[in-house]
Short mmCIF file of C-alpha atoms in Angstrom, two decimals:
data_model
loop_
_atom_site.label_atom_id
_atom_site.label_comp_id
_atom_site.label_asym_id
_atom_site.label_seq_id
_atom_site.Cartn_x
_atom_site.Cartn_y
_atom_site.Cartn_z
CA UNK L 19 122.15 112.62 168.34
CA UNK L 20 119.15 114.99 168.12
CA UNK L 21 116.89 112.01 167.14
CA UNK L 22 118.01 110.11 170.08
CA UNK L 23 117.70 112.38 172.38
CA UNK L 24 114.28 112.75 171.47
CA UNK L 25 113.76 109.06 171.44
CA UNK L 26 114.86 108.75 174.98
CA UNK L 27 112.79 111.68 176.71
CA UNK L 28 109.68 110.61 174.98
CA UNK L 29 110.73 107.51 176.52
CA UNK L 30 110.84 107.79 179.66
CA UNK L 31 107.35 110.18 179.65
CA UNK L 32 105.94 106.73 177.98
CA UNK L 33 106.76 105.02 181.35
CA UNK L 34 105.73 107.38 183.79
CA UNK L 35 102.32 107.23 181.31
CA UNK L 36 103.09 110.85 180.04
CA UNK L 37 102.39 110.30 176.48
CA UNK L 38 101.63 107.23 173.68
CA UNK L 39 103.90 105.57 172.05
CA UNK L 40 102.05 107.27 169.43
CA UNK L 41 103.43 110.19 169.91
CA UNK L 42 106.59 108.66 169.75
CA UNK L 43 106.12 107.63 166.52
CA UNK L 44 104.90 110.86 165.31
CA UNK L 45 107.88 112.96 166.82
CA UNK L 46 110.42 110.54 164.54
CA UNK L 47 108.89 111.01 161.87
CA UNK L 48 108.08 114.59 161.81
CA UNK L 49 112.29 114.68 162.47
CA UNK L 50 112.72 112.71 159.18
CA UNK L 51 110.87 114.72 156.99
CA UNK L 52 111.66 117.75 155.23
CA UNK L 53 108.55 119.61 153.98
CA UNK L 54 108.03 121.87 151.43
CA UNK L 55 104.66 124.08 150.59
CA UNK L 56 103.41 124.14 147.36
CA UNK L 57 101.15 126.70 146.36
CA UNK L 58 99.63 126.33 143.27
CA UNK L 59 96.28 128.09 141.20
CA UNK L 60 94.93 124.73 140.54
CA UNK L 61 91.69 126.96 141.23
CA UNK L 62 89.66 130.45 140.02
CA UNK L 63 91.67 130.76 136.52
CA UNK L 64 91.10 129.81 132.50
CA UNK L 65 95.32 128.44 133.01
CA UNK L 66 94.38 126.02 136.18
CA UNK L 67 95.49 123.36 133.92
CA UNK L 68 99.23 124.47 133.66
CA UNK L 69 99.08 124.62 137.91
CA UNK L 70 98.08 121.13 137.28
CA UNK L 71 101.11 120.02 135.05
CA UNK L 72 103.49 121.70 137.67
CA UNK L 73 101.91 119.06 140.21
CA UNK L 74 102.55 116.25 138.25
CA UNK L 75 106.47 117.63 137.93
CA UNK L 76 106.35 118.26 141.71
CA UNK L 77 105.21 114.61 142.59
CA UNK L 78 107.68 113.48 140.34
CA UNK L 79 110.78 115.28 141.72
CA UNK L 80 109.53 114.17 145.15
CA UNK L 81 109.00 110.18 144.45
CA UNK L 82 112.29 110.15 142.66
CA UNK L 83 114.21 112.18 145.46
CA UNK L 84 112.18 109.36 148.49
CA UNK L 85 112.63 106.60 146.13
CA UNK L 86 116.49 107.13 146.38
CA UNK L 87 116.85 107.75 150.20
CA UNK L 88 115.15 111.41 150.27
CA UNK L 89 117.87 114.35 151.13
CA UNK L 90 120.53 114.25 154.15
CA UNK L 91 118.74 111.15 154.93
CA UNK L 92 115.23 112.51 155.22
CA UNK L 93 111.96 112.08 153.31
CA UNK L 94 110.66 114.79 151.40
CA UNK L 95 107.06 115.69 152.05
CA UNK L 96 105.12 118.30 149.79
CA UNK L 97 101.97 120.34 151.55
CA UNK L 98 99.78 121.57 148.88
CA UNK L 99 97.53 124.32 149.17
CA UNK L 100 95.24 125.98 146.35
CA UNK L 101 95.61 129.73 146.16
CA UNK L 102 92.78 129.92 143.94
CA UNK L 103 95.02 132.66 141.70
CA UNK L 104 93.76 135.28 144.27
CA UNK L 105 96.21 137.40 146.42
CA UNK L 106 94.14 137.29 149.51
CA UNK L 107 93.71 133.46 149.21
CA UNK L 108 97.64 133.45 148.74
CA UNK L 109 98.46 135.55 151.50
CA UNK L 110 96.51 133.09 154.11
CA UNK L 111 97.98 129.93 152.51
CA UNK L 112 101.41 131.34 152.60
CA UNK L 113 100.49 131.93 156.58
CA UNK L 114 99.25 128.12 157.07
CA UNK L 115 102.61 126.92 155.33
CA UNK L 116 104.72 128.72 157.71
CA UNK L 117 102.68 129.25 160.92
CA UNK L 118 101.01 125.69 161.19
CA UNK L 119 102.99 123.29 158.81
CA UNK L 120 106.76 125.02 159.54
CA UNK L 121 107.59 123.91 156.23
CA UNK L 122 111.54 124.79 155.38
CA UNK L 123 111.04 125.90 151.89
CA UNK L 124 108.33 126.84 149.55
CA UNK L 125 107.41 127.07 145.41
CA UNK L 126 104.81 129.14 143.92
CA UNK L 127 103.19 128.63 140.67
CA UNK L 128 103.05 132.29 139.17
CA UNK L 129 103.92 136.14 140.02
CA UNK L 130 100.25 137.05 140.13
CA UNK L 131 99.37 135.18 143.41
CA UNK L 132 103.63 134.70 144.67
CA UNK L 133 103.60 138.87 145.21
CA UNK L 134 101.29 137.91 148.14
CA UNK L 135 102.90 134.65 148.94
CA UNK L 136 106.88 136.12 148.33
CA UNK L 137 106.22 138.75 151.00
CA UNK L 138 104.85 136.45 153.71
CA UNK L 139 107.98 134.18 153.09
CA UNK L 140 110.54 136.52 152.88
CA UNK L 141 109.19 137.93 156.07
CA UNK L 142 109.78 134.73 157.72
CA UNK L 143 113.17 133.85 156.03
CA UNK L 144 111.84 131.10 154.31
CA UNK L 145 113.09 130.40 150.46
CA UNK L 146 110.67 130.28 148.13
CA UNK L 147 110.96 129.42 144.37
CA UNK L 148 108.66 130.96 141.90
CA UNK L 149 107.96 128.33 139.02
CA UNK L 150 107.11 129.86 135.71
CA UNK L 151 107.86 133.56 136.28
CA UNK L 152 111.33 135.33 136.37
CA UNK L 153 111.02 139.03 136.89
CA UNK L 154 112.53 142.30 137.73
CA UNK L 155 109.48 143.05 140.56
CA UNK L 156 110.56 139.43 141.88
CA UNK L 157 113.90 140.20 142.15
CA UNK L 158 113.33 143.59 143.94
CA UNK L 159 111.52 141.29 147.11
CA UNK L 160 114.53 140.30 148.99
CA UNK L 161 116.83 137.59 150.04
CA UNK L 162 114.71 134.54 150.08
CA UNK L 163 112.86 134.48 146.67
CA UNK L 164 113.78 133.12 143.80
CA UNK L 165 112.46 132.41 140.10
CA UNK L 166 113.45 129.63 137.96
CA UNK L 167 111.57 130.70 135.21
CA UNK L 168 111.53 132.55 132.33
CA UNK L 169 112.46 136.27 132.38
CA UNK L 170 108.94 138.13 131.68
CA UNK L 171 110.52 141.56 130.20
CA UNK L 172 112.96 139.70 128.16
CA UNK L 173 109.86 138.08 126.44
CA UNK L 174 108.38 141.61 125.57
CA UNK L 175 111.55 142.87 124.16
CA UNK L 176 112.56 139.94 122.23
CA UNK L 177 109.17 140.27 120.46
CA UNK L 178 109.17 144.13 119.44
CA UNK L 179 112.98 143.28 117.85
CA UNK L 180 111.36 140.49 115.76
CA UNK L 181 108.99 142.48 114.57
CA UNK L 182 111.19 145.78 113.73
CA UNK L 183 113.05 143.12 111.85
CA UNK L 184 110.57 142.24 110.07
CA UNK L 185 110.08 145.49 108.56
CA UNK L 186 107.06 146.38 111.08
CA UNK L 187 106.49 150.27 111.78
CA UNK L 188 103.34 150.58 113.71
CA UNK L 189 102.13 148.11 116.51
CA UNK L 190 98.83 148.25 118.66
CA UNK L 191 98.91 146.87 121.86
CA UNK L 192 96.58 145.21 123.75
CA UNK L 193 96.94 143.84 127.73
CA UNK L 194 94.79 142.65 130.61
CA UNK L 195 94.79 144.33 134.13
CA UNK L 196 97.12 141.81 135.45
CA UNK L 197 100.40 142.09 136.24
CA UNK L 198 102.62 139.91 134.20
CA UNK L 199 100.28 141.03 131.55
CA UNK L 200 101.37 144.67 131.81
CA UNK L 201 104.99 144.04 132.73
CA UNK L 202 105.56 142.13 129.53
CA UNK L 203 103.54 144.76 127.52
CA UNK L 204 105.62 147.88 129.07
CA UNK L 205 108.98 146.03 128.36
CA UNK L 206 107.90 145.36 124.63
CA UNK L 207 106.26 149.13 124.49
CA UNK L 208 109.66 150.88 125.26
CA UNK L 209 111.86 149.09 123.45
CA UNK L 210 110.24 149.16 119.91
CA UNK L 211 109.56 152.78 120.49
CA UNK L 212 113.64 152.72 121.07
CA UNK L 213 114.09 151.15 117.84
CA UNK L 214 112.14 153.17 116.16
CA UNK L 215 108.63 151.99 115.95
CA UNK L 216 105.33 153.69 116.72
CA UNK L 217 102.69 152.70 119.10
CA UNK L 218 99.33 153.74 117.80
CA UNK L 219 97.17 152.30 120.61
CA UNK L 220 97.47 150.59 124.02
CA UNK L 221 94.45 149.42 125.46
CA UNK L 222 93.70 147.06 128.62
CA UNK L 223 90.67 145.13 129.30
CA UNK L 224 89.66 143.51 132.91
CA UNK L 225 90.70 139.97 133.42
CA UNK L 226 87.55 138.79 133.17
CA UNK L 227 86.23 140.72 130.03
CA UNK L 228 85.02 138.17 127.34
CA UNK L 229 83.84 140.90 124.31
CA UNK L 230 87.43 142.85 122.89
CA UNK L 231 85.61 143.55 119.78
CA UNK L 232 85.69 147.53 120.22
CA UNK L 233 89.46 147.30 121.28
CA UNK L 234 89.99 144.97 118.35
CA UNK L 235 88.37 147.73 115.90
CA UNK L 236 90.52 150.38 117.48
CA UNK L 237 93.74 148.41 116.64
CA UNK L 238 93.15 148.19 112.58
CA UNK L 239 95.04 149.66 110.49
CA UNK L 240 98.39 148.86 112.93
CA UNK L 241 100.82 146.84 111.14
CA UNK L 242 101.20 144.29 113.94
CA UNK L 243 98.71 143.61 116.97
CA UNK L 244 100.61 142.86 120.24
CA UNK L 245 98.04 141.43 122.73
CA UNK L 246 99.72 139.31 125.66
CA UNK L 247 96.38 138.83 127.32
CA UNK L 248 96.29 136.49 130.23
CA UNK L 249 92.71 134.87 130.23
CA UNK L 250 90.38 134.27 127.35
CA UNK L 251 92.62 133.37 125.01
CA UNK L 252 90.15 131.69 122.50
CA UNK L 253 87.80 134.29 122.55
CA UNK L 254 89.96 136.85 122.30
CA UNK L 255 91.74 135.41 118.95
CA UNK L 256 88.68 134.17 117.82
CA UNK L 257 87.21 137.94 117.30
CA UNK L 258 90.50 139.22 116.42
CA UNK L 259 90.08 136.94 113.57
CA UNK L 260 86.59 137.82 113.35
CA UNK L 261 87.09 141.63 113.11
CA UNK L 262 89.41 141.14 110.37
CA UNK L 263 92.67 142.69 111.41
CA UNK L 264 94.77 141.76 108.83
CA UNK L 265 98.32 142.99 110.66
CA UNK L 266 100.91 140.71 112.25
CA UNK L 267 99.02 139.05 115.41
CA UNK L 268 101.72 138.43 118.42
CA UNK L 269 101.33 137.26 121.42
CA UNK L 270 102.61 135.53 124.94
CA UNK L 271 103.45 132.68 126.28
CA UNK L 272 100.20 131.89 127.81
CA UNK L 273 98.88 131.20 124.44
CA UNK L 274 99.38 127.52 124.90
CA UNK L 275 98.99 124.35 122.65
CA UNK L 276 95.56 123.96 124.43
CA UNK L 277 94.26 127.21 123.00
CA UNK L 278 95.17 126.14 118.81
CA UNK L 279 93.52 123.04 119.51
CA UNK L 280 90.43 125.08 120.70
CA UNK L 281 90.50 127.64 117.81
CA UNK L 282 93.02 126.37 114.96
CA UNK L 283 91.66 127.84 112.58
CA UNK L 284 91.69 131.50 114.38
CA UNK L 285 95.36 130.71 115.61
CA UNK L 286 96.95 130.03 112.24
CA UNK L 287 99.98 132.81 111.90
CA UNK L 288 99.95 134.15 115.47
CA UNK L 289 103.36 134.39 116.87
CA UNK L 290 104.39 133.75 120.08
CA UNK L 291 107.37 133.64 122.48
CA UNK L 292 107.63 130.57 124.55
CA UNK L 293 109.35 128.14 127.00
CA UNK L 294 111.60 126.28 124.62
CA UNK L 295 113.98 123.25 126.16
CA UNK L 296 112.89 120.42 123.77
CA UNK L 297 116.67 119.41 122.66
CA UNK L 298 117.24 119.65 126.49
CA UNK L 299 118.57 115.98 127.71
CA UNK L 300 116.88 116.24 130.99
CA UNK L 301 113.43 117.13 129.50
CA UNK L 302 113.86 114.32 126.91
CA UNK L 303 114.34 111.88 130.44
CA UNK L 304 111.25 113.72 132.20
CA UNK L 305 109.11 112.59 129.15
CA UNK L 306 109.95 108.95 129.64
CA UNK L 307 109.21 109.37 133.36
CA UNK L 308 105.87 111.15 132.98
CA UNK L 309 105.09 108.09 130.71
CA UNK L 310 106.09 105.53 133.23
CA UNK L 311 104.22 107.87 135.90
CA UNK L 312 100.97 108.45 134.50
CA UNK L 313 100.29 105.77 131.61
CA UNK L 314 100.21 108.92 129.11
CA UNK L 315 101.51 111.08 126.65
CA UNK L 316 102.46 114.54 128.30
CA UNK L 317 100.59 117.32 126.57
CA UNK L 318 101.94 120.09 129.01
CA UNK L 319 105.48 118.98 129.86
CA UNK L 320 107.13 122.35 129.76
CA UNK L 321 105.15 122.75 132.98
CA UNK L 322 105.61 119.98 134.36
CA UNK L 323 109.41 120.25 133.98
CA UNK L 324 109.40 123.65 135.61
CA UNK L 325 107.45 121.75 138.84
CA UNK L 326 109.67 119.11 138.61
CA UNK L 327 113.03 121.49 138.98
CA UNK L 328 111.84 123.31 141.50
CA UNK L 329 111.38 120.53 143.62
CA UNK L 330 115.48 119.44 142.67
CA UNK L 331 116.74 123.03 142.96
CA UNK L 332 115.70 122.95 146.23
CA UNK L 333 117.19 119.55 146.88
CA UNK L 334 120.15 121.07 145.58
CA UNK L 335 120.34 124.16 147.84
CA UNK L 336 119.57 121.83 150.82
CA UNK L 337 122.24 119.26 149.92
CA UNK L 338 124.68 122.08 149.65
CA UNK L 339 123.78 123.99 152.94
CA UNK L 340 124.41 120.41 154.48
CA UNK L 341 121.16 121.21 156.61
CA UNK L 342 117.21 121.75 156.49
CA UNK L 343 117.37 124.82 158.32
CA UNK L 344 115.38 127.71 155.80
CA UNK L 345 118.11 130.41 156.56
CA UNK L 346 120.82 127.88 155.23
CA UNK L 347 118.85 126.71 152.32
CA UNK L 348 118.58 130.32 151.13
CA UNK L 349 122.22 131.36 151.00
CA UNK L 350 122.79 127.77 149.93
CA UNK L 351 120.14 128.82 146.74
CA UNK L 352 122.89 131.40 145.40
CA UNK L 353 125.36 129.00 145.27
CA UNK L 354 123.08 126.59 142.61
CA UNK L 355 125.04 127.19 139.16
CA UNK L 356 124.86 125.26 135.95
CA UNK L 357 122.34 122.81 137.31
CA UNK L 358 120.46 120.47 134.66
CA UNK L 359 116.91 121.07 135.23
CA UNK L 360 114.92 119.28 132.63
CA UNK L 361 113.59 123.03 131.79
CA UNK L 362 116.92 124.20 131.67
CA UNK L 363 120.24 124.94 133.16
CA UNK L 364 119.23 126.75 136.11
CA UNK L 365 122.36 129.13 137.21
CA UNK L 366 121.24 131.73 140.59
CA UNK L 367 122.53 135.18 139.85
CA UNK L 368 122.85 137.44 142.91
CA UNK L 369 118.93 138.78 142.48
CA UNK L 370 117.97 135.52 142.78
CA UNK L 371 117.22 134.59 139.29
CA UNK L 372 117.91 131.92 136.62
CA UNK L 373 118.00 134.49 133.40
CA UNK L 374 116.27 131.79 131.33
CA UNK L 375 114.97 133.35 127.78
CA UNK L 376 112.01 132.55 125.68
CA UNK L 377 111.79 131.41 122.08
CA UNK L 378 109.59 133.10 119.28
CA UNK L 379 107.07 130.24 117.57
CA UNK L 380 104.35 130.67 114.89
CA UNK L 381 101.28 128.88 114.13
CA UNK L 382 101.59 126.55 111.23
CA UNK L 383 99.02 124.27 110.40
CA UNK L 384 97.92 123.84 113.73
CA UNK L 385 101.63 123.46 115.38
CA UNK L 386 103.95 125.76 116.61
CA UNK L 387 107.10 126.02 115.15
CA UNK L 388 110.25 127.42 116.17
CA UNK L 389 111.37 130.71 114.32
CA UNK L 390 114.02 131.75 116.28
#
């Protein structure tokens, strides 16, 4: 009725030479589409190339959803914007997506740049999904933001009881000035200090900081080396391996497949808790359409899968609010449970998270394989 209405007033301004039919054309389709921002780092960081996996998921979800009729009858259009991993960058994008392009809904690649982009959103009452990070600071932001990721703490803690089952006493930690970076490293800090184990160092280094040798130095003689760095990766393992610590070397779940193939011989042994969904039937079906897709192998499809769901999730939300309106989608958001995302079952609690867990993984001969 809505569309018609608008049909017949543009109309009748076409005949007294008011507008174009143009314009006409425009105004329909604008009313068919649902758009959604994507704001991605595909810019200013050493993990651009993950933003650029999540992309590929993102186009993906949307073809498949269009190729099928779109959602409540309407064609899904993604906006992308770069946010160049920088908070002010993310703050003006986040603007643009709501101010100029009115978009309904949002995703965000990772917490660094979504603190910026969450609080312009939730301002606005527009949902937004974070993509790869689940976390207690995102769940403290408000109604409308969501993670579908993987919970950042858990990570931490899950490593320092592998270790303390493993016999480990001492661990020396190492971190970057960046925030998932130190949330992961408090949450591992306290709790194998509560089971029993002693910290003997914790030192940070700037994001951009290419020479840890003098940390590395001050971390020998630790049984294990926990260093959840965010950037740098191969230079940071290489001279790890370099300085000759000869503890337990853990790590995060930045430390990707790219980064062994880089330095395999300096990665050998280090363990590492990651996104883990392989036996998953959905990600087994996202494989065969990346193939189709792109002509290629996925090398990154963990990523992909996590751009991909966020994109469905929020076809889910809308298809249960019954509506496009942003208000709608978000309550509609807390009502997505046991939904087969091809990185998981994604299940909303009432903080707006999908409690997802990570999997430890060690080096061997150049792959990683599961440990438990």
């Amino acid at each position: 009725m809505k569309k018609l209405l608008i049909l017949l007033a543009l109309a009748m301004l076409v005949l007294a030479g008011c507008v174009s039919d143009r314009s006409i054309t425009a105004a329909v389709t604008a009313d068919d589409e649902i758009k959604i921002g994507a704001s991605l780092f595909l810019t200013g960081s050493d993990i651009s190339f993950i933003a650029d996996a999540m992309r590929e998921g993102i186009v993906l979800a949307t073809d498949e959803l269009n190729a099928n009729g779109g959602i409540l009858g309407k064609q899904i259009k993604i906006i992308y914007e770069d946010d160049q991993f920088n908070l002010v960058k993310a703050t003006t994008v986040a603007q643009k997506l709501i101010e100029v392009d009115d978009v309904s809904a949002g995703l965000v690649g990772v917490w660094n740049t979504a603190k910026a982009t969450s609080t312009v959103f939730e301002t606005n009452e527009r949902p937004l999904i974070v993509l790869w990070d689940a976390n207690e600071e995102i769940e403290k932001v408000g109604n409308h933001v969501f993670s579908i990721g993987f919970q950042t703490e858990a990570a931490g803690r899950e490593m320092a009881e592998f270790l303390i089952k493993q016999n480990v006493k001492t661990a020396a930690i190492v971190y970057h000035e960046d925030d998932w970076s130190q949330l992961i490293s408090l949450s591992f800090e306290k709790r194998f200090k509560d089971l029993g184990g002693q910290i003997t160092i914790k030192e940070s280094a700037a994001i951009d900081e290419t020479d840890f040798r003098s940390i590395i130095l001050k971390a020998k003689g630790a049984d294990s080396l926990y260093a959840p760095v965010a950037a740098n990766w191969d230079k940071f393992f290489k001279q790890v391996y370099e300085v000759g610590f000869d503890g337990i070397v853990t790590t995060g779940d930045g430390f990707t497949e790219d980064v062994i193939n880089i330095i395999p011989r300096e990665s050998e042994g280090v363990y590492t808790t990651q996104l883990f969904v392989q036996d998953a039937l959905q990600y087994k079906l996202l494989a065969e359409k990346y193939k189709q897709k792109y002509n290629k192998e996925p090398e990154l499809l963990i990523f992909t899968a996590l751009g991909y769901d966020g994109v469905m999730v929020l076809a889910e939300a809308i298809k249960i609010a019954g509506s496009d309106d942003p208000k709608k989608i978000s309550k509609a958001m807390y009502k997505v449970q046991n939904f087969e995302g091809a990185a998981g079952i994604v299940s909303i609690n009432e903080k707006g998270s999908s409690n997802k867990l990570e999997r430890i993984f060690q080096v061997r001969n150049g792959k990683m394989v599961l440990i438990q």
